[in-house]
Amino acid sequence: MTFKSIRGTKDILPSETPRWQYVESVVRTVFHRFNYKEIRTPVFEQTSLFARSIGELTDIVGKEMYTFTDRSDDSLTLKPEGTASVIRAFIQNNLGESQPLVKVYYLSPMFRQERPQAGRLRQFHQFGAEAIGSSFAETDAEVIAMAIEIYRQFSIVNCELKINSVGCEKCRPLYKKTLQTELRKIALQLSPDSQRRIEENPMRVLDSKNENDIRLTASMPLITDHLCEECSSHFEKVKSLLTSFHISYIVDGRLVRGLDYYTKTAFELTSNELGSQDALAGGGRYDLLTQELGGKPTPGIGFAAGIERLMMIIEKKKLLNDLDIHPTIFLAAADTTSRAWTLEKTIALRTQGIAAEADFLNRSLKAQMREADRQNAAFVLVVGAEELNKQTAVLKNLRVKEEREIPLAALAKILTE
Ligand code: AMP
């Protein structure tokens, strides 16, 4: 019997990990520049945390979560997104006590049982950030600017930023009613999913990807025309701040996003370098979430981005192709005595901070030279009885095809230089 990875999951292989590590380090660097600090939350949580925050009627909670009962009969769920856990941790650890604005970021695997396709996995990875404690539009603009800055670091500058305001508890209920009334009139012509959503979450009908739904709902009232004074002026402020940051955007009154906790600002970054799954990142404001999860009322805003989707663009544009981990030196042995010496020396060099490799498979000298090449070592040193006797050997620089005789005792010093 052989085993295969679970459908929708992927091994990230040694040939790919240098790129992942590099991307992760750039992401961290940008977050640090914006003064966000890392938070690491567990990979699973109580199921009700997600049901409560993301919303019982959303696709994620309704049909995508990896939920299981553990041996104590507790219902647990692998996290499908990051915000709920971060807010749970914020409340549980009183993070808001010592500072009025908590800025945190995370990099983490996420789990959703979606239909796998290019750019859509069941275990995928996100980086994301949350700013908890500011109700001001300045923070919305900062978070959006930060997301865009991360992509700019990879020369991905042509992504599209869509923004919307989904209103608040004051204006949204009224708008929902108006929309519902209009949608009911055309209900029978809509897709089954949209028909169901008219009653459950009418705003999601406008977000439908179904061509016919899009056409039929083209002239429906939009939330942007039904915002209360507070939401409207907040939205205006966000837009003018983005403009002052030289960030271009498209107002999309149909953008709702699949999580129920959003209030006011919602945004999405898409790229035409991707196929049908073109969303790079999404986020928004969630001013009622902390309170909903049992904490003191605290406004917040954040975003999350798919790392696999960023990787797809990086691969497509052939960026970061030269990131490989390779030995600085390969110590090749010409005979049995010198083999023992090369192994000893290799370990010694490693403890001195030098990436060294030798032959651990008892291969011929010729095979060792091939291996040094294959490993892309910067230098190779061939040692035999004669070299050990004279305590000198020829150090070959494989990059510039140069060689020089060096005293064996000086090897570490020369390589460090
Ligand atoms: P969301 O948490 O749904 O707002 O998603 C934020 C971002 O995560 C999306 O824009 C995608 O880049 C990425 N993402 C979401 N779901 C998946 C998935 N199933 N597979 C890969 N990436 C995903």
Coordinates of C-alpha atoms and ligand atoms in Angstrom, one line a residue:
M1 CA 0.0 0.0 0.0
T2 CA 1.3 3.5 -0.8
F3 CA 0.1 6.7 0.7
K4 CA -0.8 10.0 -1.0
S5 CA -1.3 13.4 0.4
I6 CA -5.0 14.4 1.0
R7 CA -6.8 16.0 -2.0
G8 CA -6.3 19.7 -1.9
T9 CA -3.1 19.6 0.2
K10 CA 0.4 20.0 -1.2
D11 CA 3.9 19.2 -0.3
I12 CA 6.2 22.2 -0.5
L13 CA 9.3 20.5 -1.7
P14 CA 13.0 21.3 -1.0
S15 CA 13.2 22.9 -4.5
E16 CA 10.4 25.4 -3.5
T17 CA 11.1 26.1 0.2
P18 CA 13.9 28.7 -0.5
R19 CA 11.3 30.8 -2.4
W20 CA 8.8 30.3 0.4
Q21 CA 11.3 31.3 3.1
Y22 CA 12.3 34.3 1.1
V23 CA 8.7 35.4 0.5
E24 CA 8.0 34.9 4.2
S25 CA 11.0 37.0 5.2
V26 CA 9.9 39.9 2.9
V27 CA 6.4 39.8 4.3
R28 CA 7.8 39.9 7.9
T29 CA 10.1 42.8 7.0
V30 CA 7.2 44.9 5.6
F31 CA 5.0 44.2 8.6
H32 CA 7.8 45.2 10.9
R33 CA 8.3 48.4 9.0
F34 CA 4.7 49.2 9.6
N35 CA 5.2 48.3 13.3
Y36 CA 3.1 45.2 13.3
K37 CA 4.3 42.4 15.6
E38 CA 3.8 38.6 15.0
I39 CA 1.2 36.6 16.8
R40 CA 0.9 32.8 16.6
T41 CA -2.4 31.2 17.5
P42 CA -3.1 27.5 17.7
V43 CA -4.1 25.7 14.5
F44 CA -7.4 24.6 16.0
E45 CA -10.1 26.3 18.1
Q46 CA -13.5 25.6 19.5
T47 CA -15.9 25.3 16.6
S48 CA -18.3 27.9 18.1
L49 CA -15.6 30.6 17.8
F50 CA -15.8 30.5 14.0
A51 CA -19.6 29.9 13.8
R52 CA -20.0 33.0 16.0
S53 CA -17.6 35.3 14.2
I54 CA -17.6 34.3 10.5
G55 CA -21.3 33.6 10.6
E56 CA -23.5 30.5 10.7
L57 CA -24.9 31.2 7.2
T58 CA -21.6 31.8 5.4
D59 CA -20.1 29.2 3.0
I60 CA -17.1 28.8 5.3
V61 CA -19.1 27.8 8.4
G62 CA -21.9 26.1 6.5
K63 CA -19.9 23.7 4.3
E64 CA -16.2 24.2 4.4
M65 CA -14.9 23.8 7.9
Y66 CA -12.8 20.8 9.0
T67 CA -14.7 20.1 12.2
F68 CA -14.1 17.1 14.4
T69 CA -15.0 15.8 17.8
D70 CA -12.0 15.0 20.0
R71 CA -11.8 12.2 22.6
S72 CA -13.3 14.5 25.2
D73 CA -16.3 15.1 22.9
D74 CA -15.4 18.7 22.3
S75 CA -16.2 20.1 18.8
L76 CA -13.0 21.5 17.4
T77 CA -12.2 23.1 14.0
L78 CA -9.0 23.6 12.1
K79 CA -8.8 27.4 11.5
P80 CA -10.4 28.4 8.2
E81 CA -9.1 32.0 8.6
G82 CA -7.0 34.1 11.0
T83 CA -9.1 37.0 12.4
A84 CA -11.4 35.0 14.8
S85 CA -8.4 33.4 16.5
V86 CA -6.5 36.7 16.8
I87 CA -9.5 38.4 18.4
R88 CA -10.0 35.5 20.7
A89 CA -6.4 35.8 21.8
F90 CA -6.7 39.6 22.1
I91 CA -9.6 39.2 24.5
Q92 CA -8.2 36.2 26.4
N93 CA -4.8 37.9 27.0
N94 CA -6.1 41.4 27.6
L95 CA -3.8 42.7 24.9
G96 CA -5.7 45.9 24.7
E97 CA -4.9 46.7 28.3
S98 CA -1.3 47.9 27.9
Q99 CA -1.8 49.8 24.6
P100 CA -4.7 51.5 22.9
L101 CA -3.9 50.1 19.4
V102 CA -2.7 46.6 19.0
K103 CA -1.1 45.8 15.6
V104 CA -0.4 42.2 14.9
Y105 CA 0.4 39.9 11.9
Y106 CA 0.4 36.2 11.3
L107 CA 1.6 33.6 8.8
S108 CA -0.3 30.4 9.1
P109 CA -1.8 27.4 7.3
M110 CA -5.6 27.6 6.9
F111 CA -8.1 24.8 6.2
R112 CA -11.3 24.9 4.1
Q113 CA -13.0 22.0 2.4
E114 CA -13.4 23.7 -1.0
R115 CA -13.4 22.2 -4.4
P116 CA -9.7 22.1 -5.2
Q117 CA -8.5 23.8 -8.4
A118 CA -5.6 26.0 -9.5
G119 CA -5.1 28.5 -6.7
R120 CA -7.6 26.9 -4.5
L121 CA -6.5 24.3 -1.9
R122 CA -7.9 22.7 1.2
Q123 CA -4.8 23.5 3.2
F124 CA -3.5 26.8 2.1
H125 CA -1.3 29.5 3.7
Q126 CA -2.1 33.1 4.5
F127 CA -0.3 36.1 5.8
G128 CA -2.5 38.7 7.4
A129 CA -2.6 41.5 9.8
E130 CA -5.0 43.1 12.3
A131 CA -5.1 46.5 13.8
I132 CA -7.3 46.4 16.9
G133 CA -8.4 49.6 18.7
S134 CA -8.7 52.2 16.0
S135 CA -12.0 53.2 14.5
F136 CA -10.3 55.8 12.3
A137 CA -10.1 55.8 8.6
E138 CA -6.4 56.4 8.8
T139 CA -5.9 52.8 10.0
D140 CA -8.0 51.4 7.1
A141 CA -5.7 53.3 4.7
E142 CA -2.6 52.1 6.5
V143 CA -3.7 48.4 6.3
I144 CA -4.5 48.7 2.6
A145 CA -1.2 50.5 1.9
M146 CA 0.6 47.8 3.8
A147 CA -1.0 45.0 1.8
I148 CA -0.1 46.8 -1.5
E149 CA 3.5 47.4 -0.3
I150 CA 4.0 43.7 0.2
Y151 CA 3.2 43.0 -3.5
R152 CA 5.3 46.0 -4.6
Q153 CA 8.3 44.3 -3.0
F154 CA 7.9 41.6 -5.6
S155 CA 7.3 44.1 -8.4
I156 CA 3.6 43.1 -8.5
V157 CA 2.2 46.6 -9.1
N158 CA -0.6 46.0 -11.5
C159 CA -3.1 44.5 -9.1
E160 CA -6.5 46.0 -8.8
L161 CA -7.8 47.3 -5.5
K162 CA -11.6 47.2 -5.1
I163 CA -13.1 48.9 -2.1
N164 CA -16.6 49.2 -0.7
S165 CA -18.4 50.1 2.5
V166 CA -20.8 47.5 3.7
G167 CA -22.3 49.8 6.3
C168 CA -22.9 49.3 10.0
E169 CA -25.7 48.1 12.3
K170 CA -27.4 51.5 11.8
C171 CA -27.7 51.6 8.0
R172 CA -27.3 48.0 6.8
P173 CA -30.5 46.5 8.1
L174 CA -32.6 49.1 6.3
Y175 CA -30.7 48.7 3.1
K176 CA -30.9 44.9 3.4
K177 CA -34.7 45.2 3.5
T178 CA -34.8 47.5 0.5
L179 CA -32.6 45.1 -1.4
Q180 CA -34.6 42.0 -0.3
T181 CA -37.8 43.6 -1.5
E182 CA -36.3 44.2 -5.0
L183 CA -34.6 40.7 -5.1
R184 CA -37.9 38.9 -4.2
K185 CA -39.4 40.3 -7.4
I186 CA -36.9 38.5 -9.5
A187 CA -36.3 35.6 -7.2
L188 CA -37.4 32.8 -9.5
Q189 CA -35.0 33.8 -12.3
L190 CA -32.0 33.7 -10.0
S191 CA -29.7 30.8 -9.4
P192 CA -30.6 28.4 -6.5
D193 CA -27.7 29.7 -4.4
S194 CA -28.9 33.3 -4.9
Q195 CA -32.5 32.4 -4.2
R196 CA -31.5 31.0 -0.9
R197 CA -29.4 34.0 -0.1
I198 CA -32.2 36.5 -0.6
E199 CA -33.6 35.5 2.8
E200 CA -30.3 34.6 4.5
N201 CA -27.9 37.2 3.3
P202 CA -29.3 39.3 0.5
M203 CA -26.0 41.3 0.0
R204 CA -24.2 38.2 -1.0
V205 CA -26.6 37.9 -4.0
L206 CA -24.9 40.9 -5.5
D207 CA -21.5 39.1 -5.1
S208 CA -22.7 36.1 -7.2
K209 CA -20.3 34.9 -9.9
N210 CA -23.3 33.6 -11.9
E211 CA -23.5 35.5 -15.2
N212 CA -27.3 35.5 -15.3
D213 CA -27.5 36.7 -11.6
I214 CA -25.1 39.5 -12.5
R215 CA -27.2 40.6 -15.4
L216 CA -30.5 40.4 -13.5
T217 CA -29.2 42.3 -10.5
A218 CA -27.3 45.0 -12.5
S219 CA -29.7 47.8 -11.5
M220 CA -30.3 46.7 -7.9
P221 CA -29.8 49.4 -5.2
L222 CA -26.2 49.4 -3.9
I223 CA -25.2 49.8 -0.2
T224 CA -22.9 52.8 -1.2
D225 CA -26.1 54.8 -1.9
H226 CA -27.7 53.8 1.4
L227 CA -24.9 54.5 4.0
C228 CA -25.6 56.5 7.1
E229 CA -23.8 59.7 7.7
E230 CA -21.1 58.1 9.8
C231 CA -20.3 55.3 7.3
S232 CA -20.5 57.6 4.4
S233 CA -18.0 60.1 5.8
H234 CA -15.7 57.3 7.0
F235 CA -15.8 55.9 3.4
E236 CA -15.0 59.3 1.9
K237 CA -12.1 59.7 4.3
V238 CA -10.7 56.3 3.4
K239 CA -10.9 57.1 -0.3
S240 CA -9.2 60.5 0.1
L241 CA -6.4 59.0 2.2
L242 CA -5.8 56.3 -0.4
T243 CA -5.6 59.0 -3.0
S244 CA -3.1 61.0 -0.9
F245 CA -1.0 57.8 -0.6
H246 CA -1.1 57.6 -4.4
I247 CA -3.0 54.3 -4.3
S248 CA -5.6 53.9 -7.0
Y249 CA -8.8 52.0 -6.4
I250 CA -12.1 51.1 -7.8
V251 CA -15.3 51.5 -5.8
D252 CA -17.3 48.3 -6.1
G253 CA -20.7 48.6 -4.5
R254 CA -21.2 44.9 -5.0
L255 CA -18.2 43.7 -3.0
V256 CA -19.4 42.0 0.1
R257 CA -16.9 39.2 0.9
G258 CA -17.8 35.9 2.4
L259 CA -17.4 36.7 6.1
D260 CA -20.3 38.2 8.1
Y261 CA -18.3 40.2 10.6
Y262 CA -17.4 43.1 8.3
T263 CA -18.6 46.6 8.9
K264 CA -17.8 49.8 6.9
T265 CA -14.7 49.2 4.8
A266 CA -14.3 46.0 2.8
F267 CA -11.6 45.6 0.2
E268 CA -10.1 43.1 -2.2
L269 CA -6.9 42.9 -4.2
T270 CA -7.1 41.0 -7.5
S271 CA -4.6 40.2 -10.1
N272 CA -5.1 39.4 -13.8
E273 CA -2.0 37.2 -13.7
L274 CA -4.1 34.7 -11.9
G275 CA -6.8 32.5 -13.5
S276 CA -10.4 32.3 -12.3
Q277 CA -9.2 32.4 -8.6
D278 CA -7.9 35.9 -9.0
A279 CA -8.2 37.2 -5.4
L280 CA -4.8 37.9 -3.9
A281 CA -6.0 39.4 -0.7
G282 CA -9.0 40.6 1.1
G283 CA -10.0 42.4 4.2
G284 CA -12.1 44.9 6.0
R285 CA -13.2 46.5 9.2
Y286 CA -14.9 44.5 11.9
D287 CA -16.0 47.0 14.6
L288 CA -18.5 44.7 16.3
L289 CA -16.5 41.4 16.3
T290 CA -14.6 41.8 19.6
Q291 CA -17.8 42.5 21.4
E292 CA -19.6 39.7 19.6
L293 CA -16.9 37.3 21.0
G294 CA -17.3 38.5 24.5
G295 CA -14.7 41.3 24.8
K296 CA -15.0 45.0 25.4
P297 CA -16.3 46.8 22.4
T298 CA -13.2 47.5 20.3
P299 CA -13.0 48.4 16.6
G300 CA -10.7 46.6 14.3
I301 CA -9.6 46.2 10.7
G302 CA -7.4 43.6 9.0
F303 CA -6.6 41.7 5.8
A304 CA -5.5 38.2 4.8
A305 CA -3.6 37.2 1.7
G306 CA -3.1 33.8 0.1
I307 CA 0.6 32.8 -0.2
E308 CA 0.0 30.2 -2.9
R309 CA -1.5 32.8 -5.1
L310 CA 1.4 35.1 -4.6
M311 CA 3.7 32.2 -5.4
M312 CA 1.8 31.5 -8.6
I313 CA 2.6 35.0 -9.8
I314 CA 6.2 34.8 -8.7
E315 CA 6.6 31.5 -10.6
K316 CA 4.8 32.8 -13.7
K317 CA 7.0 35.9 -13.8
K318 CA 10.1 33.7 -13.1
L319 CA 11.0 35.8 -10.1
L320 CA 13.3 34.5 -7.3
N321 CA 14.6 31.6 -9.4
D322 CA 18.2 31.9 -8.2
L323 CA 17.4 31.3 -4.5
D324 CA 19.1 28.1 -3.7
I325 CA 20.8 26.8 -0.6
H326 CA 24.2 25.5 -1.6
P327 CA 27.5 24.6 0.1
T328 CA 30.3 27.1 0.2
I329 CA 32.8 24.3 -0.1
F330 CA 32.8 20.7 -1.1
L331 CA 35.7 18.7 0.4
A332 CA 36.5 15.8 -2.0
A333 CA 38.6 12.9 -0.9
A334 CA 41.1 11.1 -3.2
D335 CA 41.6 8.0 -1.0
T336 CA 40.5 6.3 2.2
T337 CA 42.8 8.2 4.7
S338 CA 41.9 11.6 3.3
R339 CA 38.2 10.6 3.3
A340 CA 38.3 10.5 7.1
W341 CA 40.0 13.8 7.1
T342 CA 37.4 15.5 4.8
L343 CA 34.6 14.2 7.0
E344 CA 36.2 15.5 10.2
K345 CA 37.1 18.8 8.5
T346 CA 33.6 19.2 7.1
I347 CA 32.0 18.9 10.6
A348 CA 34.6 21.3 12.0
L349 CA 34.0 23.9 9.2
R350 CA 30.2 23.7 9.9
T351 CA 30.8 24.5 13.6
Q352 CA 32.8 27.5 12.4
G353 CA 29.8 28.8 10.5
I354 CA 30.7 27.6 7.0
A355 CA 28.3 25.7 4.9
A356 CA 30.5 22.6 4.0
E357 CA 29.7 19.3 2.4
A358 CA 31.7 16.1 1.7
D359 CA 31.0 12.7 0.3
F360 CA 29.0 10.5 2.6
L361 CA 28.3 7.8 0.0
N362 CA 31.9 6.4 -0.5
R363 CA 32.0 7.6 -4.1
S364 CA 34.9 7.8 -6.5
L365 CA 36.8 11.1 -6.8
K366 CA 35.2 11.7 -10.2
A367 CA 31.7 11.1 -8.8
Q368 CA 32.5 13.5 -6.0
M369 CA 33.5 16.2 -8.4
R370 CA 30.2 15.8 -10.3
E371 CA 28.4 16.0 -7.0
A372 CA 30.1 19.2 -6.0
D373 CA 29.0 20.6 -9.3
R374 CA 25.4 19.4 -8.9
Q375 CA 25.3 20.8 -5.4
N376 CA 26.4 24.1 -6.9
A377 CA 29.2 24.4 -4.3
A378 CA 31.2 27.7 -4.6
F379 CA 34.6 26.0 -3.9
V380 CA 36.0 22.5 -4.1
L381 CA 39.1 21.2 -2.3
V382 CA 40.6 17.9 -3.4
V383 CA 42.6 16.2 -0.7
G384 CA 44.7 13.0 -1.0
A385 CA 47.7 11.5 0.7
E386 CA 50.1 13.9 -0.9
E387 CA 48.0 17.0 0.2
L388 CA 47.8 15.7 3.8
N389 CA 51.5 15.1 3.8
K390 CA 52.4 18.6 2.6
Q391 CA 49.4 20.2 4.4
T392 CA 48.5 22.2 1.3
A393 CA 45.9 21.6 -1.3
V394 CA 44.4 23.3 -4.4
L395 CA 41.3 25.4 -3.7
K396 CA 39.1 25.6 -6.8
N397 CA 36.7 28.4 -7.2
L398 CA 33.9 26.9 -9.3
R399 CA 32.3 30.2 -10.0
V400 CA 35.1 32.0 -11.6
K401 CA 37.1 28.9 -12.5
E402 CA 40.2 30.0 -10.6
E403 CA 42.5 27.9 -8.4
R404 CA 45.2 28.5 -5.9
E405 CA 47.3 26.4 -3.5
I406 CA 46.5 27.1 0.1
P407 CA 47.7 25.8 3.5
L408 CA 45.1 23.4 4.9
A409 CA 45.3 25.1 8.3
A410 CA 44.2 28.4 6.7
L411 CA 41.1 27.0 5.0
A412 CA 38.4 28.3 7.4
K413 CA 40.0 31.7 7.5
I414 CA 40.2 31.9 3.7
L415 CA 36.6 30.8 3.2
T416 CA 35.4 33.3 5.8
E417 CA 37.1 36.1 4.0
Ligands
AMP1 P1 -10.5 35.1 2.7 O1 -10.0 34.7 4.1 O2 -11.5 34.2 2.1 O3 -10.8 36.6 2.6 O4 -9.3 34.9 1.7 C1 -8.2 35.8 1.7 C2 -7.2 35.3 0.6 O5 -6.7 34.0 1.0 C3 -7.8 35.2 -0.7 O6 -7.8 36.4 -1.4 C4 -6.9 34.1 -1.4 O7 -5.7 34.8 -1.8 C5 -6.6 33.2 -0.2 N1 -7.4 32.0 -0.2 C6 -8.6 31.9 0.3 N2 -9.1 30.7 0.2 C7 -8.1 30.0 -0.4 C8 -8.0 28.6 -0.8 N3 -9.0 27.7 -0.6 N4 -6.8 28.2 -1.4 C9 -5.9 29.1 -1.6 N5 -5.9 30.4 -1.3 C10 -7.0 30.8 -0.7

